[in-house]
Amino acid sequence: MSRFARLLRVFPKARFYLLNLATIIDISDERFKPLFEQLIEQGWKVSSKYDGFDAGIDYDYLRLRKGFKTMKCEWDNWSEWSIEGPRLVVEAFAQQSGLLVTYAWRWSVYDESPSDA
């Protein structure tokens, strides 16, 4: 990865850390549908949705809102669904749903390790 690309990736990672966010990654489509319904039942509402020509084919995105809190649900055909939001909200949802939480930005798993550079 070029130095410029690495530099650009620093900003979303810093934002993730500074806003105290968490992510649930690698949620299969079959598992996500009941989780999404559970979120809706808990009062979360879809505030925006990706409607590009490739929605549901190569990429998908939902932003959920409940009061002043927001969560982002993101899908691609390689790593399936993820749910990202405030750490306490994501941790509570993960615990009640039996999911694992990570404290890194979803796309960080694709970064090269320093030894790969």
mmCIF file of C-alpha atoms in Angstrom:
data_model
loop_
_atom_site.group_PDB
_atom_site.id
_atom_site.type_symbol
_atom_site.label_atom_id
_atom_site.label_comp_id
_atom_site.label_asym_id
_atom_site.label_seq_id
_atom_site.Cartn_x
_atom_site.Cartn_y
_atom_site.Cartn_z
ATOM 1 C CA MET A 1 0.000 0.000 0.000
ATOM 2 C CA SER A 2 1.368 3.404 -0.901
ATOM 3 C CA ARG A 3 2.295 5.932 1.745
ATOM 4 C CA PHE A 4 -0.448 8.236 0.509
ATOM 5 C CA ALA A 5 -3.071 5.490 0.868
ATOM 6 C CA ARG A 6 -1.815 4.685 4.371
ATOM 7 C CA LEU A 7 -2.011 8.366 5.275
ATOM 8 C CA LEU A 8 -5.616 8.592 4.037
ATOM 9 C CA ARG A 9 -6.591 5.579 6.154
ATOM 10 C CA VAL A 10 -5.287 7.256 9.301
ATOM 11 C CA PHE A 11 -8.210 9.713 9.376
ATOM 12 C CA PRO A 12 -11.099 7.220 9.576
ATOM 13 C CA LYS A 13 -9.152 5.155 12.117
ATOM 14 C CA ALA A 14 -8.557 8.248 14.258
ATOM 15 C CA ARG A 15 -12.233 9.216 13.951
ATOM 16 C CA PHE A 16 -13.216 5.699 15.031
ATOM 17 C CA TYR A 17 -10.963 5.886 18.090
ATOM 18 C CA LEU A 18 -11.851 9.466 19.081
ATOM 19 C CA LEU A 19 -15.604 8.867 18.829
ATOM 20 C CA ASN A 20 -15.273 5.702 20.961
ATOM 21 C CA LEU A 21 -16.898 3.421 18.383
ATOM 22 C CA ALA A 22 -17.105 -0.361 18.155
ATOM 23 C CA THR A 23 -17.941 -2.819 15.375
ATOM 24 C CA ILE A 24 -19.508 -6.229 15.009
ATOM 25 C CA ILE A 25 -18.009 -7.742 11.855
ATOM 26 C CA ASP A 26 -18.553 -10.742 9.586
ATOM 27 C CA ILE A 27 -22.297 -11.142 10.085
ATOM 28 C CA SER A 28 -23.776 -13.436 7.444
ATOM 29 C CA ASP A 29 -26.802 -12.245 5.492
ATOM 30 C CA GLU A 30 -28.941 -14.974 7.077
ATOM 31 C CA ARG A 31 -27.869 -13.865 10.571
ATOM 32 C CA PHE A 32 -28.215 -10.141 9.821
ATOM 33 C CA LYS A 33 -31.897 -10.225 8.807
ATOM 34 C CA PRO A 34 -33.208 -11.288 12.250
ATOM 35 C CA LEU A 35 -30.702 -8.941 13.933
ATOM 36 C CA PHE A 36 -31.980 -6.055 11.819
ATOM 37 C CA GLU A 37 -35.583 -6.921 12.730
ATOM 38 C CA GLN A 38 -34.533 -7.013 16.382
ATOM 39 C CA LEU A 39 -33.060 -3.510 16.084
ATOM 40 C CA ILE A 40 -36.264 -2.222 14.475
ATOM 41 C CA GLU A 41 -38.320 -3.784 17.295
ATOM 42 C CA GLN A 42 -36.062 -1.999 19.807
ATOM 43 C CA GLY A 43 -36.983 1.348 18.259
ATOM 44 C CA TRP A 44 -34.180 1.889 15.741
ATOM 45 C CA LYS A 45 -35.326 3.518 12.495
ATOM 46 C CA VAL A 46 -33.643 3.541 9.080
ATOM 47 C CA SER A 47 -32.550 7.142 8.514
ATOM 48 C CA SER A 48 -30.659 6.565 5.255
ATOM 49 C CA LYS A 49 -30.015 3.768 2.844
ATOM 50 C CA TYR A 50 -27.556 3.235 -0.012
ATOM 51 C CA ASP A 51 -29.437 3.279 -3.298
ATOM 52 C CA GLY A 52 -26.626 3.016 -5.843
ATOM 53 C CA PHE A 53 -26.958 0.846 -8.929
ATOM 54 C CA ASP A 54 -25.004 -1.913 -7.158
ATOM 55 C CA ALA A 55 -27.019 -1.883 -3.903
ATOM 56 C CA GLY A 56 -27.252 -5.425 -2.592
ATOM 57 C CA ILE A 57 -24.930 -6.716 -5.314
ATOM 58 C CA ASP A 58 -21.492 -5.364 -4.425
ATOM 59 C CA TYR A 59 -22.251 -3.032 -1.523
ATOM 60 C CA ASP A 60 -25.067 -2.017 0.813
ATOM 61 C CA TYR A 61 -25.418 0.460 3.650
ATOM 62 C CA LEU A 62 -28.063 1.363 6.214
ATOM 63 C CA ARG A 63 -27.878 4.111 8.810
ATOM 64 C CA LEU A 64 -30.085 3.556 11.840
ATOM 65 C CA ARG A 65 -31.139 6.235 14.309
ATOM 66 C CA LYS A 66 -32.646 6.055 17.771
ATOM 67 C CA GLY A 67 -32.871 9.419 19.475
ATOM 68 C CA PHE A 68 -29.449 11.034 19.152
ATOM 69 C CA LYS A 69 -27.620 7.732 18.609
ATOM 70 C CA THR A 70 -26.791 6.330 15.186
ATOM 71 C CA MET A 71 -25.486 3.001 13.996
ATOM 72 C CA LYS A 72 -24.161 2.075 10.592
ATOM 73 C CA CYS A 73 -24.836 -1.300 8.994
ATOM 74 C CA GLU A 74 -22.553 -1.986 6.046
ATOM 75 C CA TRP A 75 -22.364 -4.951 3.664
ATOM 76 C CA ASP A 76 -20.043 -6.034 0.899
ATOM 77 C CA ASN A 77 -19.893 -9.339 -0.903
ATOM 78 C CA TRP A 78 -16.505 -10.268 0.631
ATOM 79 C CA SER A 79 -16.948 -9.701 4.339
ATOM 80 C CA GLU A 80 -20.755 -9.661 4.682
ATOM 81 C CA TRP A 81 -22.490 -7.336 7.175
ATOM 82 C CA SER A 82 -21.048 -5.228 9.965
ATOM 83 C CA ILE A 83 -22.700 -3.040 12.580
ATOM 84 C CA GLU A 84 -20.799 0.019 13.801
ATOM 85 C CA GLY A 85 -21.793 2.556 16.404
ATOM 86 C CA PRO A 86 -21.154 3.955 19.866
ATOM 87 C CA ARG A 87 -19.170 1.480 21.922
ATOM 88 C CA LEU A 88 -21.702 1.068 24.742
ATOM 89 C CA VAL A 89 -24.624 0.606 22.335
ATOM 90 C CA VAL A 90 -22.792 -1.933 20.172
ATOM 91 C CA GLU A 91 -21.477 -3.826 23.208
ATOM 92 C CA ALA A 92 -24.965 -4.107 24.721
ATOM 93 C CA PHE A 93 -26.485 -5.277 21.425
ATOM 94 C CA ALA A 94 -23.669 -7.778 20.858
ATOM 95 C CA GLN A 95 -24.048 -9.202 24.337
ATOM 96 C CA GLN A 96 -27.805 -9.750 24.003
ATOM 97 C CA SER A 97 -27.322 -11.267 20.516
ATOM 98 C CA GLY A 98 -24.291 -13.441 21.282
ATOM 99 C CA LEU A 99 -21.960 -11.624 18.872
ATOM 100 C CA LEU A 100 -18.321 -10.574 19.152
ATOM 101 C CA VAL A 101 -17.283 -6.929 19.239
ATOM 102 C CA THR A 102 -14.116 -5.466 17.789
ATOM 103 C CA TYR A 103 -12.741 -2.036 18.574
ATOM 104 C CA ALA A 104 -11.296 -1.371 15.146
ATOM 105 C CA TRP A 105 -12.714 0.230 12.032
ATOM 106 C CA ARG A 106 -14.333 -2.380 9.750
ATOM 107 C CA TRP A 107 -11.882 -1.818 6.905
ATOM 108 C CA SER A 108 -8.809 -2.062 9.153
ATOM 109 C CA VAL A 109 -8.648 -5.816 8.624
ATOM 110 C CA TYR A 110 -7.468 -5.117 5.066
ATOM 111 C CA ASP A 111 -4.487 -3.004 6.126
ATOM 112 C CA GLU A 112 -1.034 -4.385 5.611
ATOM 113 C CA SER A 113 0.928 -5.240 8.690
ATOM 114 C CA PRO A 114 4.207 -3.293 9.079
ATOM 115 C CA SER A 115 6.149 -6.410 8.039
ATOM 116 C CA ASP A 116 4.217 -6.514 4.698
ATOM 117 C CA ALA A 117 5.276 -2.988 3.722
#
